[in-house]
Amino acid sequence: MNEDNDRFDIAYSAEEARAFLKYRVYEILLCDIVMPKEDGIHFAKWVLQEHPDSKVIFLTAHADFEYMKEAISLQSFDYILQPAEKTELKNVVGRAKSKIAIEKKNKELLSTGAFFQDKEMDILDVNVMRYLRYSTDNADYLKRLFEMHIGSSEKETEYLLFSVQVLKSGYLWKEEEHSFLRGVYYNILQEIMGSLSEKIVLNLQNDAVGSFIVFILFRESNKPELAIIMNKLENLRYMFEKLLKMDVAIYCGDYCLYGELREMYQKILQAQANNVQDSSRVIHAGELKGNQSSGYSFDLYLTSWQALLNQNRIIDFKNSVMNYLHHQSVGNKINQDFMMRFHQEISELFFPYMSANNVKSSEVFDENLSYYDFMYCYHHISDFNNAFNYIIQKLCERVETVDENMIQGIIRYIHQNIDVDLSVNSIADLVGLNHEYLSRIFKRSTGFSLKRYITNEKIKAAKILLETTDLSVTIIAGRVGYANYSNFTRSFRQIAGCTPSEYRKR
């Protein structure tokens, strides 16, 4: 009887039965003891060796005790004397099917148990983080984590908790690599922190870049000064940078008791939130970082920025805002509260300006920057900068204002770099604008597209060199930024109406 859809096959010899068994597995085999060429006992031995989960039911008209004894010794499922009632045969097969079902369920349970045993550390990692973040009040996971690594922690009196946030990594860790990752981290931790305490417990934060938290347990008699801890953590940060090529920020709490770990972790999370610049450094979670909400005002700058927008000087507005933010970020003084207020003020400038210039939200916010992403980009300065510059670019494309100062700056840049192979894209990237939009407003201001203006200025410079020097045409081509002589000659002919050599002979 095959396991797929209760299939039944009939074989008239052991040889024919083996042929069936080459292609499929049969859960139940009803086998006579006396068969041509090969008896059922010998055949059943082979079946149970090759397919140990199969159930063999012997059917025989011979009530020979030795046969029965040998059949039982094979651990066959049952032994039925012929002639047998149909009901009896049905009951025996039914019991065999029930046993198979029970064994399957037991295997599933064993498999599940093995899975959870292999995944226990991952399960603990996730649930310890849930406990520390107040997503659950079940402290059993944290207790189990300590028991696995250091046994009972009852004799320990102080805990030190710190978090290692991976800011930049060249590798994304897969779930099946977590065991290896823990081993690497423990080796580094033991090397740097092992002299302070042997009781070190690590918990992965279950992100792809490999961030983690660490618990170090101390007795009151061997508790080092926090300054020593901070120095060790700086060494740890340096080791991650040099050994693993990871930029990390480390947030260290104060000594606390077991029951205070969750509260201490909240302070660590707040310190992490205030690291809006994603600075790779060691931060004491108890320190007050960044300006306080009552300590800054944007009023003076807002007046200036509003005036720039009123004059449609979008690029000047962008540069002023970016310079201000850069100046404020020097010394790692900006915190999340500052960024929230700053983001709010900038938003209150953007949206009225969009409305006044008939720019729809759908023309600014798209799959590259959603409205939701913009509203929550204040968590990291880099995210805010990217979003701010993207919106500026979109506004420039829609409003199409001409910033004469920027145009004159581009012209000066072209003259100062006439010997460079300039392109529209490189200049657009330099000023932070879309290249098509930049060419459009440049032409509106000068009468020439940016590409044509660059070519004109290069040919003007080449004419002067042809008139005033004896330099070869090839050298002159290089002096005005043409690496390819043919391209130079073609451009010169288009502008001057003749080749460089013909122009020199005039």
Coordinates of C-alpha atoms in Angstrom, one line a residue:
M1 CA 0.0 0.0 0.0
N2 CA 1.6 3.3 -1.2
E3 CA 1.5 6.5 0.9
D4 CA 0.4 8.6 -2.1
N5 CA -3.4 8.6 -2.2
D6 CA -3.8 5.1 -0.7
R7 CA -2.4 3.4 -3.8
F8 CA -2.5 -0.5 -3.9
D9 CA -0.3 -2.6 -6.1
I10 CA -0.1 -6.4 -6.3
A11 CA 3.1 -8.3 -6.9
Y12 CA 3.2 -12.1 -7.6
S13 CA 6.7 -12.7 -6.4
A14 CA 9.4 -11.1 -4.2
E15 CA 11.3 -10.2 -7.4
E16 CA 8.3 -8.3 -8.8
A17 CA 7.8 -6.6 -5.4
R18 CA 11.4 -5.4 -5.4
A19 CA 10.8 -3.9 -8.8
F20 CA 7.9 -1.9 -7.4
L21 CA 9.9 -0.7 -4.4
K22 CA 12.6 0.7 -6.7
Y23 CA 10.3 3.5 -7.7
R24 CA 8.1 4.2 -4.7
V25 CA 7.9 3.6 -0.9
Y26 CA 5.0 1.4 0.4
E27 CA 3.9 2.1 4.0
I28 CA 2.2 -1.3 4.4
L29 CA 3.1 -4.6 2.8
L30 CA 0.9 -7.7 3.1
C31 CA 3.2 -10.6 2.5
D32 CA 2.7 -14.4 2.4
I33 CA 5.4 -16.4 4.1
V34 CA 5.5 -19.1 1.4
M35 CA 6.2 -17.6 -2.0
P36 CA 7.9 -18.9 -5.2
K37 CA 11.7 -18.8 -5.2
E38 CA 12.0 -16.7 -2.1
D39 CA 10.1 -17.0 1.2
G40 CA 8.3 -14.1 2.8
I41 CA 10.6 -14.0 5.9
H42 CA 13.7 -13.4 3.7
F43 CA 11.9 -10.8 1.6
A44 CA 10.7 -9.0 4.7
K45 CA 14.2 -8.7 6.1
W46 CA 15.3 -7.0 3.0
V47 CA 12.2 -4.6 3.0
L48 CA 12.8 -3.6 6.7
Q49 CA 16.4 -3.0 6.0
E50 CA 15.8 -0.8 3.0
H51 CA 12.6 0.8 4.3
P52 CA 12.5 0.6 8.1
D53 CA 9.4 2.7 8.4
S54 CA 7.3 0.2 6.4
K55 CA 4.9 -2.1 8.2
V56 CA 4.9 -5.8 7.1
I57 CA 1.8 -7.9 7.8
F58 CA 2.4 -11.6 7.2
L59 CA -0.5 -13.6 5.7
T60 CA 0.0 -17.4 5.8
A61 CA -2.0 -20.6 6.1
H62 CA 0.9 -22.2 8.0
A63 CA 0.5 -21.9 11.7
D64 CA 4.1 -23.0 12.2
F65 CA 5.5 -21.8 15.5
E66 CA 9.1 -21.3 14.1
Y67 CA 7.7 -19.1 11.3
M68 CA 5.7 -17.1 13.8
K69 CA 8.7 -16.7 16.1
E70 CA 11.0 -15.5 13.2
A71 CA 8.3 -13.1 11.9
I72 CA 7.9 -11.6 15.4
S73 CA 11.7 -11.3 15.7
L74 CA 11.7 -9.2 12.6
Q75 CA 9.4 -6.7 14.4
S76 CA 6.8 -7.2 11.7
F77 CA 3.6 -5.4 12.4
D78 CA 1.3 -8.4 12.6
Y79 CA 0.8 -12.1 11.7
I80 CA -2.6 -13.3 10.3
L81 CA -3.5 -16.9 9.8
Q82 CA -5.4 -17.7 6.7
P83 CA -8.2 -17.9 6.0
A84 CA -8.9 -14.7 7.7
E85 CA -12.1 -12.8 8.0
K86 CA -12.3 -9.6 5.9
T87 CA -13.1 -7.6 9.1
E88 CA -10.0 -8.9 10.8
L89 CA -7.8 -8.0 7.9
K90 CA -9.4 -4.5 7.7
N91 CA -8.8 -4.0 11.4
V92 CA -5.1 -5.0 11.2
V93 CA -4.5 -2.7 8.3
G94 CA -6.4 0.1 10.1
R95 CA -4.1 -0.3 13.2
A96 CA -1.1 -0.2 10.9
K97 CA -2.3 3.0 9.4
S98 CA -2.9 4.5 12.8
K99 CA 0.6 3.5 14.0
I100 CA 2.1 5.1 10.8
A101 CA 0.2 8.4 11.5
I102 CA 1.4 8.5 15.1
E103 CA 5.0 7.8 14.1
K104 CA 4.8 10.6 11.6
K105 CA 3.5 13.1 14.2
N106 CA 6.2 12.0 16.6
K107 CA 8.8 12.6 13.9
E108 CA 7.4 16.0 13.2
L109 CA 7.6 16.8 16.9
L110 CA 11.2 15.6 17.1
S111 CA 12.1 17.6 14.0
T112 CA 10.4 20.7 15.4
G113 CA 12.2 20.1 18.7
A114 CA 15.6 19.8 16.8
F115 CA 14.7 23.0 14.9
F116 CA 14.0 25.0 18.0
Q117 CA 17.1 23.6 19.6
D118 CA 19.2 24.8 16.7
K119 CA 17.3 28.1 16.6
E120 CA 17.2 28.6 20.4
M121 CA 19.8 31.4 20.3
D122 CA 17.9 33.2 17.5
I123 CA 14.6 32.8 19.5
L124 CA 16.3 34.1 22.6
D125 CA 17.8 37.1 20.8
V126 CA 14.4 38.2 19.4
N127 CA 12.5 37.7 22.7
V128 CA 15.2 39.3 24.9
M129 CA 15.0 42.4 22.7
R130 CA 11.2 42.3 23.0
Y131 CA 11.5 42.2 26.8
L132 CA 14.0 45.0 27.0
R133 CA 11.8 47.2 24.7
Y134 CA 8.7 46.5 26.9
S135 CA 7.0 44.5 24.1
T136 CA 6.6 41.7 26.6
D137 CA 6.8 41.3 30.4
N138 CA 8.1 37.7 30.1
A139 CA 11.6 37.8 31.7
D140 CA 12.1 34.1 31.2
Y141 CA 14.0 34.6 27.9
L142 CA 16.6 36.9 29.6
K143 CA 16.9 34.4 32.5
R144 CA 17.5 31.6 30.0
L145 CA 20.1 33.6 28.1
F146 CA 22.1 34.1 31.3
E147 CA 21.7 30.5 32.3
M148 CA 23.0 29.3 28.9
H149 CA 26.2 31.4 29.1
I150 CA 27.1 31.8 32.8
G151 CA 24.7 29.7 34.8
S152 CA 22.9 31.3 37.7
S153 CA 23.5 35.0 38.2
E154 CA 22.2 35.2 41.8
K155 CA 25.6 35.9 43.3
E156 CA 26.3 38.8 40.9
T157 CA 25.3 42.2 42.2
E158 CA 25.9 44.6 39.3
Y159 CA 25.2 44.6 35.6
L160 CA 26.7 46.8 32.9
L161 CA 24.7 47.0 29.6
F162 CA 26.0 48.4 26.4
S163 CA 24.8 48.4 22.8
V164 CA 26.9 48.2 19.6
Q165 CA 25.1 49.7 16.7
V166 CA 26.6 48.9 13.3
L167 CA 26.5 52.0 11.2
K168 CA 28.4 50.8 8.2
S169 CA 29.2 47.3 7.1
G170 CA 30.3 45.8 3.8
Y171 CA 28.4 42.6 4.5
L172 CA 24.8 41.6 5.3
W173 CA 24.5 38.6 7.6
K174 CA 22.1 35.8 6.8
E175 CA 20.2 34.1 9.6
E176 CA 22.1 30.8 9.1
E177 CA 25.4 32.7 9.8
H178 CA 24.3 34.0 13.2
S179 CA 26.1 31.3 15.0
F180 CA 29.4 32.1 13.3
L181 CA 28.8 35.8 13.9
R182 CA 28.3 35.3 17.7
G183 CA 31.6 33.3 17.8
V184 CA 33.4 36.2 16.1
Y185 CA 31.9 38.8 18.4
Y186 CA 32.7 36.7 21.6
N187 CA 36.3 36.3 20.5
I188 CA 36.7 40.1 20.2
L189 CA 34.8 40.8 23.4
Q190 CA 36.9 38.3 25.4
E191 CA 40.1 39.9 23.9
I192 CA 39.1 43.5 24.8
M193 CA 36.8 43.1 27.8
G194 CA 37.8 39.7 29.2
S195 CA 40.3 41.2 31.7
L196 CA 37.4 43.0 33.4
S197 CA 35.0 40.1 33.9
E198 CA 34.6 36.5 32.7
K199 CA 30.8 37.0 32.8
I200 CA 30.0 38.4 29.4
V201 CA 26.7 37.7 27.6
L202 CA 26.0 38.7 24.0
N203 CA 22.6 39.1 22.4
L204 CA 22.2 39.8 18.6
Q205 CA 19.7 42.5 17.7
N206 CA 18.5 40.5 14.7
D207 CA 19.3 43.0 12.0
A208 CA 21.2 42.3 8.8
V209 CA 24.2 44.3 9.6
G210 CA 25.0 42.6 12.9
S211 CA 24.2 45.0 15.7
F212 CA 24.2 43.5 19.2
I213 CA 24.0 44.3 23.0
V214 CA 26.2 43.0 25.7
F215 CA 25.7 42.3 29.4
I216 CA 28.7 42.2 31.7
L217 CA 28.2 41.0 35.2
F218 CA 30.3 42.2 38.2
R219 CA 30.5 41.6 41.9
E220 CA 30.8 44.7 44.0
S221 CA 34.4 43.9 44.9
N222 CA 35.6 43.8 41.3
K223 CA 33.6 46.5 39.7
P224 CA 35.9 48.9 37.7
E225 CA 35.5 52.6 37.3
L226 CA 33.2 53.6 34.5
A227 CA 36.1 55.5 32.9
I228 CA 38.0 52.2 32.5
I229 CA 35.0 50.7 30.8
M230 CA 34.7 53.6 28.4
N231 CA 38.3 53.3 27.5
K232 CA 37.9 49.5 26.8
L233 CA 34.8 50.3 24.7
E234 CA 36.9 52.7 22.6
N235 CA 39.4 49.9 22.0
L236 CA 36.4 47.7 21.0
R237 CA 35.2 50.3 18.6
Y238 CA 38.6 50.6 17.0
M239 CA 38.9 46.8 16.8
F240 CA 35.6 46.6 14.9
E241 CA 36.8 49.3 12.5
K242 CA 40.2 47.7 11.8
L243 CA 39.4 44.0 12.0
L244 CA 35.8 43.7 10.7
K245 CA 35.8 46.9 8.6
M246 CA 32.7 48.0 10.5
D247 CA 31.9 51.6 11.6
V248 CA 30.1 51.2 14.9
A249 CA 28.6 53.5 17.6
I250 CA 28.7 52.1 21.2
Y251 CA 26.2 53.3 23.8
C252 CA 27.1 52.4 27.4
G253 CA 24.8 52.5 30.3
D254 CA 25.6 52.8 34.0
Y255 CA 25.9 50.0 36.5
C256 CA 22.5 48.7 37.5
L257 CA 20.6 45.8 39.1
Y258 CA 18.9 43.0 37.3
G259 CA 15.5 44.6 37.7
E260 CA 16.8 47.9 36.3
L261 CA 18.1 46.5 33.0
R262 CA 15.0 47.4 31.0
E263 CA 15.0 51.0 32.3
M264 CA 18.7 51.3 31.5
Y265 CA 18.1 50.0 28.0
Q266 CA 15.6 52.8 27.4
K267 CA 18.4 55.3 28.2
I268 CA 20.6 53.5 25.7
L269 CA 17.9 53.8 23.0
Q270 CA 17.5 57.5 23.7
A271 CA 21.2 58.0 23.3
Q272 CA 21.1 56.1 20.1
A273 CA 18.2 58.2 18.8
N274 CA 20.2 61.4 19.6
N275 CA 23.1 60.2 17.5
V276 CA 21.4 61.7 14.5
Q277 CA 24.8 62.2 12.8
D278 CA 25.5 58.4 13.0
S279 CA 28.9 59.2 14.5
S280 CA 31.2 56.3 15.1
R281 CA 32.1 56.9 18.7
V282 CA 31.5 55.7 22.3
I283 CA 28.6 57.4 24.0
H284 CA 27.7 57.3 27.7
A285 CA 23.9 56.9 27.8
G286 CA 23.8 59.0 31.1
E287 CA 25.3 62.0 29.5
L288 CA 23.2 64.9 28.2
K289 CA 24.0 65.2 24.5
G290 CA 22.9 67.9 22.2
N291 CA 21.2 71.2 22.6
Q292 CA 18.0 71.3 24.7
S293 CA 14.7 72.5 23.1
S294 CA 15.0 75.8 25.0
G295 CA 18.5 76.4 23.8
Y296 CA 18.1 77.2 20.1
S297 CA 16.0 79.4 17.9
F298 CA 15.7 79.4 14.1
D299 CA 13.9 82.8 13.9
L300 CA 16.8 84.8 12.4
Y301 CA 17.6 82.2 9.8
L302 CA 14.0 81.5 9.0
T303 CA 13.5 85.2 8.0
S304 CA 16.5 85.0 5.7
W305 CA 15.4 81.7 4.2
Q306 CA 11.9 82.9 3.6
A307 CA 13.3 86.0 1.8
L308 CA 15.3 83.7 -0.5
L309 CA 12.3 81.7 -1.4
N310 CA 10.2 84.8 -2.0
Q311 CA 12.9 85.8 -4.6
N312 CA 12.8 82.3 -6.1
R313 CA 16.5 81.9 -5.2
I314 CA 16.1 78.2 -4.5
I315 CA 19.8 77.3 -4.8
D316 CA 20.9 80.1 -2.4
F317 CA 18.2 78.8 0.0
K318 CA 19.5 75.3 -0.3
N319 CA 23.1 76.4 0.3
S320 CA 22.2 78.5 3.3
V321 CA 20.2 75.7 5.0
M322 CA 22.9 73.2 4.4
N323 CA 25.7 75.5 5.6
Y324 CA 23.7 76.2 8.8
L325 CA 23.1 72.5 9.5
H326 CA 26.7 71.7 8.9
H327 CA 27.8 74.4 11.3
Q328 CA 25.4 73.2 14.0
S329 CA 26.5 69.6 13.6
V330 CA 30.2 70.4 14.4
G331 CA 31.1 68.8 17.7
N332 CA 28.3 66.3 17.7
K333 CA 25.9 68.7 19.4
I334 CA 22.8 68.1 17.4
N335 CA 20.2 65.7 18.9
Q336 CA 16.9 64.2 17.8
D337 CA 14.9 67.0 19.4
F338 CA 16.9 69.6 17.4
M339 CA 16.3 67.7 14.2
M340 CA 12.6 67.4 14.8
R341 CA 12.2 71.1 15.3
F342 CA 14.5 71.9 12.4
H343 CA 12.6 69.5 10.1
Q344 CA 9.3 71.1 11.2
E345 CA 10.5 74.6 10.4
I346 CA 11.9 73.6 7.0
S347 CA 8.6 71.8 6.1
E348 CA 6.6 75.0 7.0
L349 CA 8.8 76.8 4.4
F350 CA 8.5 74.2 1.7
F351 CA 4.7 73.6 1.6
P352 CA 3.6 77.3 1.3
Y353 CA 6.2 77.8 -1.4
M354 CA 4.9 74.8 -3.3
S355 CA 1.4 76.1 -3.1
A356 CA 2.3 79.6 -4.2
N357 CA 4.1 78.2 -7.3
N358 CA 1.3 75.7 -8.1
V359 CA 3.6 72.7 -7.5
K360 CA 1.5 69.6 -6.5
S361 CA 2.7 67.2 -3.9
S362 CA 2.6 64.4 -6.4
E363 CA 5.2 66.3 -8.5
V364 CA 7.7 66.3 -5.6
F365 CA 7.0 63.1 -3.7
D366 CA 7.3 59.9 -5.7
E367 CA 8.8 56.4 -5.5
N368 CA 12.2 57.8 -4.8
L369 CA 11.0 59.9 -1.9
S370 CA 7.6 59.3 -0.5
Y371 CA 5.8 61.9 1.7
Y372 CA 6.0 59.5 4.6
D373 CA 9.8 59.1 4.2
F374 CA 10.2 62.9 4.2
M375 CA 8.1 63.4 7.3
Y376 CA 10.3 60.9 9.3
C377 CA 13.7 61.7 7.8
Y378 CA 14.8 63.7 10.9
H379 CA 16.1 60.6 12.6
H380 CA 19.4 60.8 10.7
I381 CA 21.1 63.9 9.3
S382 CA 22.1 62.0 6.2
D383 CA 18.5 61.0 5.5
F384 CA 17.4 64.6 6.0
N385 CA 20.1 65.9 3.6
N386 CA 19.2 63.4 0.9
A387 CA 15.5 64.2 1.2
F388 CA 16.1 68.0 1.3
N389 CA 18.3 68.0 -1.8
Y390 CA 15.8 65.8 -3.6
I391 CA 12.9 68.2 -2.9
I392 CA 15.1 71.2 -4.0
Q393 CA 15.9 69.4 -7.3
K394 CA 12.1 68.8 -7.9
L395 CA 11.2 72.4 -7.0
C396 CA 13.9 73.7 -9.4
E397 CA 12.5 71.5 -12.2
R398 CA 8.9 72.8 -11.6
V399 CA 9.5 76.4 -10.8
E400 CA 12.4 76.9 -13.2
T401 CA 13.9 80.0 -11.6
V402 CA 17.2 81.4 -12.9
D403 CA 19.8 82.0 -10.2
E404 CA 22.2 84.5 -11.9
N405 CA 24.8 84.1 -9.2
M406 CA 24.8 80.4 -9.8
I407 CA 25.0 80.9 -13.6
Q408 CA 28.0 83.3 -13.2
G409 CA 29.6 80.8 -10.9
I410 CA 29.3 78.1 -13.6
I411 CA 30.8 80.4 -16.2
R412 CA 33.7 81.2 -13.9
Y413 CA 34.2 77.5 -13.3
I414 CA 34.3 76.7 -17.0
H415 CA 36.9 79.5 -17.6
Q416 CA 39.0 78.2 -14.7
N417 CA 38.9 74.6 -16.0
I418 CA 39.1 75.1 -19.7
D419 CA 41.8 72.5 -19.9
V420 CA 39.6 69.9 -18.4
D421 CA 37.2 67.6 -20.3
L422 CA 34.1 69.2 -18.9
S423 CA 30.6 67.7 -19.3
V424 CA 27.1 68.9 -18.6
N425 CA 26.5 66.0 -16.1
S426 CA 29.6 66.8 -14.1
I427 CA 28.7 70.5 -13.7
A428 CA 25.1 69.5 -12.9
D429 CA 26.3 67.2 -10.2
L430 CA 28.6 70.0 -8.9
V431 CA 25.7 72.4 -8.3
G432 CA 23.2 69.6 -7.4
L433 CA 20.7 70.0 -10.2
N434 CA 19.2 67.8 -12.9
H435 CA 21.3 68.2 -16.1
E436 CA 18.4 68.9 -18.4
Y437 CA 17.0 71.6 -16.0
L438 CA 20.4 73.2 -15.7
S439 CA 20.9 73.3 -19.5
R440 CA 17.5 74.9 -19.8
I441 CA 18.0 77.7 -17.3
F442 CA 21.6 78.3 -18.5
K443 CA 20.3 78.8 -22.1
R444 CA 17.6 81.2 -20.8
S445 CA 20.3 83.3 -19.1
T446 CA 23.1 83.1 -21.8
G447 CA 21.3 82.2 -25.0
F448 CA 23.4 79.1 -25.3
S449 CA 22.9 75.5 -24.0
L450 CA 25.5 74.6 -21.4
K451 CA 27.1 72.1 -23.8
R452 CA 27.4 74.6 -26.6
Y453 CA 28.7 77.3 -24.2
I454 CA 31.5 74.9 -23.0
T455 CA 32.4 74.1 -26.6
N456 CA 32.4 77.8 -27.6
E457 CA 34.7 78.8 -24.8
K458 CA 37.1 76.0 -25.5
I459 CA 37.3 77.0 -29.2
K460 CA 37.8 80.6 -28.2
A461 CA 40.8 79.6 -26.1
A462 CA 42.1 77.4 -28.9
K463 CA 41.9 80.3 -31.3
I464 CA 44.0 82.5 -29.0
L465 CA 46.7 79.8 -28.7
L466 CA 46.7 79.3 -32.5
E467 CA 47.2 83.0 -33.0
T468 CA 49.8 83.7 -30.2
T469 CA 51.9 80.5 -29.9
D470 CA 53.7 78.0 -32.1
L471 CA 52.3 75.1 -30.2
S472 CA 51.2 72.1 -32.3
V473 CA 47.5 71.6 -32.9
T474 CA 47.7 68.3 -30.9
I475 CA 49.1 70.1 -27.8
I476 CA 46.6 73.0 -28.1
A477 CA 43.8 70.4 -28.2
G478 CA 45.0 69.0 -24.9
R479 CA 45.4 72.5 -23.5
V480 CA 41.7 73.2 -24.0
G481 CA 40.5 69.8 -22.6
Y482 CA 40.3 67.6 -25.7
A483 CA 41.9 64.2 -25.2
N484 CA 40.9 63.2 -28.7
Y485 CA 42.4 65.1 -31.6
S486 CA 39.6 64.2 -34.0
N487 CA 36.9 65.5 -31.7
F488 CA 38.8 68.7 -31.3
T489 CA 39.1 69.2 -35.1
R490 CA 35.5 68.4 -35.6
S491 CA 34.3 70.9 -32.9
F492 CA 36.7 73.6 -34.2
R493 CA 35.3 73.2 -37.7
Q494 CA 31.7 73.4 -36.5
I495 CA 32.4 76.7 -34.6
A496 CA 35.1 78.4 -36.8
G497 CA 34.1 77.0 -40.2
C498 CA 37.6 75.7 -40.9
T499 CA 40.2 73.3 -39.4
P500 CA 42.7 74.5 -36.7
S501 CA 45.6 74.4 -39.2
E502 CA 43.6 76.4 -41.8
Y503 CA 42.7 79.0 -39.1
R504 CA 46.4 79.4 -38.2
K505 CA 47.4 80.1 -41.8
R506 CA 44.9 83.0 -42.2

